[in-house]
CSV table of C-alpha atoms in Angstrom, one decimal:
chain,number,residue,atom,x,y,z
A,1,UNK,CA,-16.0,-10.4,-55.8
A,2,UNK,CA,-13.0,-11.1,-53.6
A,3,UNK,CA,-10.6,-13.9,-53.9
A,4,UNK,CA,-8.2,-15.0,-51.1
A,5,UNK,CA,-5.2,-17.1,-52.0
A,6,UNK,CA,-3.3,-18.7,-49.1
A,7,UNK,CA,0.2,-20.2,-49.1
A,8,UNK,CA,2.9,-21.3,-46.8
A,9,UNK,CA,1.4,-24.3,-44.9
A,10,UNK,CA,3.3,-27.5,-44.4
A,11,UNK,CA,4.9,-29.9,-42.0
A,12,UNK,CA,7.2,-28.7,-39.3
A,13,UNK,CA,8.7,-30.1,-36.1
A,14,UNK,CA,7.6,-28.8,-32.7
A,15,UNK,CA,9.5,-25.6,-31.9
A,16,UNK,CA,9.8,-24.7,-35.5
A,17,UNK,CA,8.4,-21.8,-37.5
A,18,UNK,CA,6.2,-21.3,-40.5
A,19,UNK,CA,4.9,-18.2,-42.3
A,20,UNK,CA,1.5,-18.1,-43.9
A,21,UNK,CA,0.5,-15.6,-46.6
A,22,UNK,CA,-2.8,-14.6,-47.9
A,23,UNK,CA,-3.2,-12.4,-51.0
A,24,UNK,CA,-6.5,-10.7,-51.6
A,25,UNK,CA,-7.6,-9.7,-55.1
A,26,UNK,CA,-10.8,-8.3,-56.6
A,27,UNK,CA,-12.9,-5.7,-55.0
A,28,UNK,CA,-10.6,-5.0,-52.0
A,29,UNK,CA,-10.8,-1.2,-51.8
A,30,UNK,CA,-12.9,-1.2,-48.7
A,31,UNK,CA,-10.9,-3.7,-46.7
A,32,UNK,CA,-11.7,-3.4,-42.9
A,33,UNK,CA,-9.5,-6.2,-41.6
A,34,UNK,CA,-7.8,-9.4,-42.5
A,35,UNK,CA,-6.8,-12.3,-40.4
A,36,UNK,CA,-6.6,-16.0,-39.7
A,37,UNK,CA,-8.7,-18.7,-38.2
A,38,UNK,CA,-7.9,-22.3,-37.8
A,39,UNK,CA,-9.8,-25.6,-37.4
A,40,UNK,CA,-8.5,-28.8,-36.1
A,41,UNK,CA,-10.3,-32.1,-36.7
A,42,UNK,CA,-13.3,-32.5,-34.5
A,43,UNK,CA,-13.0,-28.9,-33.2
A,44,UNK,CA,-14.7,-25.7,-33.9
A,45,UNK,CA,-13.1,-23.0,-36.0
A,46,UNK,CA,-10.9,-20.9,-33.7
A,47,UNK,CA,-9.8,-17.2,-34.0
A,48,UNK,CA,-6.0,-16.9,-34.5
A,49,UNK,CA,-5.2,-13.3,-35.3
A,50,UNK,CA,-6.5,-10.2,-37.1
A,51,UNK,CA,-5.1,-6.9,-38.3
A,52,UNK,CA,-7.1,-3.8,-38.9
A,53,UNK,CA,-6.3,-2.3,-42.3
A,54,UNK,CA,-6.7,1.3,-41.4
A,55,UNK,CA,-4.3,1.6,-38.6
A,56,UNK,CA,-2.5,-1.8,-38.3
A,57,UNK,CA,-3.9,-2.6,-34.9
A,58,UNK,CA,-3.5,-6.3,-34.2
A,59,UNK,CA,-5.5,-8.8,-32.2
A,60,UNK,CA,-4.6,-12.4,-31.2
A,61,UNK,CA,-6.2,-15.5,-29.8
A,62,UNK,CA,-5.0,-16.4,-26.3
A,63,UNK,CA,-3.5,-19.6,-27.5
A,64,UNK,CA,-1.1,-17.9,-29.9
A,65,UNK,CA,-0.2,-14.7,-28.1
A,66,UNK,CA,3.5,-14.2,-27.9
A,67,UNK,CA,4.2,-16.9,-30.5
A,68,UNK,CA,2.4,-15.6,-33.7
A,69,UNK,CA,2.8,-12.2,-35.3
A,70,UNK,CA,0.4,-10.9,-37.9
A,71,UNK,CA,1.5,-8.2,-40.4
A,72,UNK,CA,0.3,-6.8,-43.7
A,73,UNK,CA,1.4,-5.3,-47.0
A,74,UNK,CA,-1.1,-2.6,-48.1
A,75,UNK,CA,0.5,-2.4,-51.5
A,76,UNK,CA,0.2,-6.1,-52.1
A,77,UNK,CA,-3.2,-6.6,-50.3
A,78,UNK,CA,-1.5,-9.4,-48.4
A,79,UNK,CA,-1.6,-10.5,-44.8
A,80,UNK,CA,1.0,-12.7,-43.2
A,81,UNK,CA,1.2,-14.6,-40.0
A,82,UNK,CA,4.6,-15.6,-38.7
A,83,UNK,CA,4.2,-18.6,-36.5
A,84,UNK,CA,7.1,-19.4,-34.1
A,85,UNK,CA,7.5,-21.9,-31.3
A,86,UNK,CA,5.0,-24.2,-33.0
A,87,UNK,CA,3.3,-26.9,-30.9
A,88,UNK,CA,1.5,-30.1,-31.9
A,89,UNK,CA,-1.7,-28.5,-30.8
A,90,UNK,CA,-1.2,-25.8,-33.5
A,91,UNK,CA,-2.0,-28.5,-36.1
A,92,UNK,CA,-5.0,-27.4,-38.1
A,93,UNK,CA,-6.3,-26.1,-41.4
A,94,UNK,CA,-5.6,-22.4,-41.3
A,95,UNK,CA,-8.1,-20.1,-43.1
A,96,UNK,CA,-7.6,-16.6,-44.2
A,97,UNK,CA,-10.4,-14.2,-43.5
A,98,UNK,CA,-11.1,-10.8,-44.9
A,99,UNK,CA,-13.8,-8.4,-43.9
A,100,UNK,CA,-14.5,-6.2,-46.8
A,101,UNK,CA,-17.5,-3.9,-47.4
A,102,UNK,CA,-19.4,-5.5,-44.5
A,103,UNK,CA,-18.9,-9.0,-45.9
A,104,UNK,CA,-16.7,-11.9,-44.7
A,105,UNK,CA,-14.6,-13.7,-47.3
A,106,UNK,CA,-12.7,-16.9,-46.7
A,107,UNK,CA,-9.7,-18.6,-48.3
A,108,UNK,CA,-9.6,-22.3,-49.2
A,109,UNK,CA,-7.5,-23.2,-46.2
A,110,UNK,CA,-3.9,-24.4,-45.9
A,111,UNK,CA,-2.8,-27.3,-43.7
A,112,UNK,CA,-0.3,-26.8,-40.9
A,113,UNK,CA,1.0,-30.0,-39.3
A,114,UNK,CA,3.3,-29.8,-36.3
A,115,UNK,CA,5.0,-33.1,-35.3
A,116,UNK,CA,6.2,-33.8,-31.8
């Protein structure tokens, strides 16, 4: 079993920054990648960013490229996303995702609200 615990969401003004964290615990020895998705009210879940555990390669959704940076701590089994230049359209529930042993695991979600 794998547990993902997210933290770092909140309310920020447009142009501001937030950093989200997601710590994985449990059977994490075969982690392939970890990342973030988001879902705004009335919209489908959207890919934000992913980092491959073996080599640190990163991937970003088009809407966040150049503003968000994903990183990891192998020792802590934790993934981070630094979100800069936030826009009101970044408002959403952000979900941590981990692909481990061929399975996808999800966190409970953390709310990010960007005011204009």
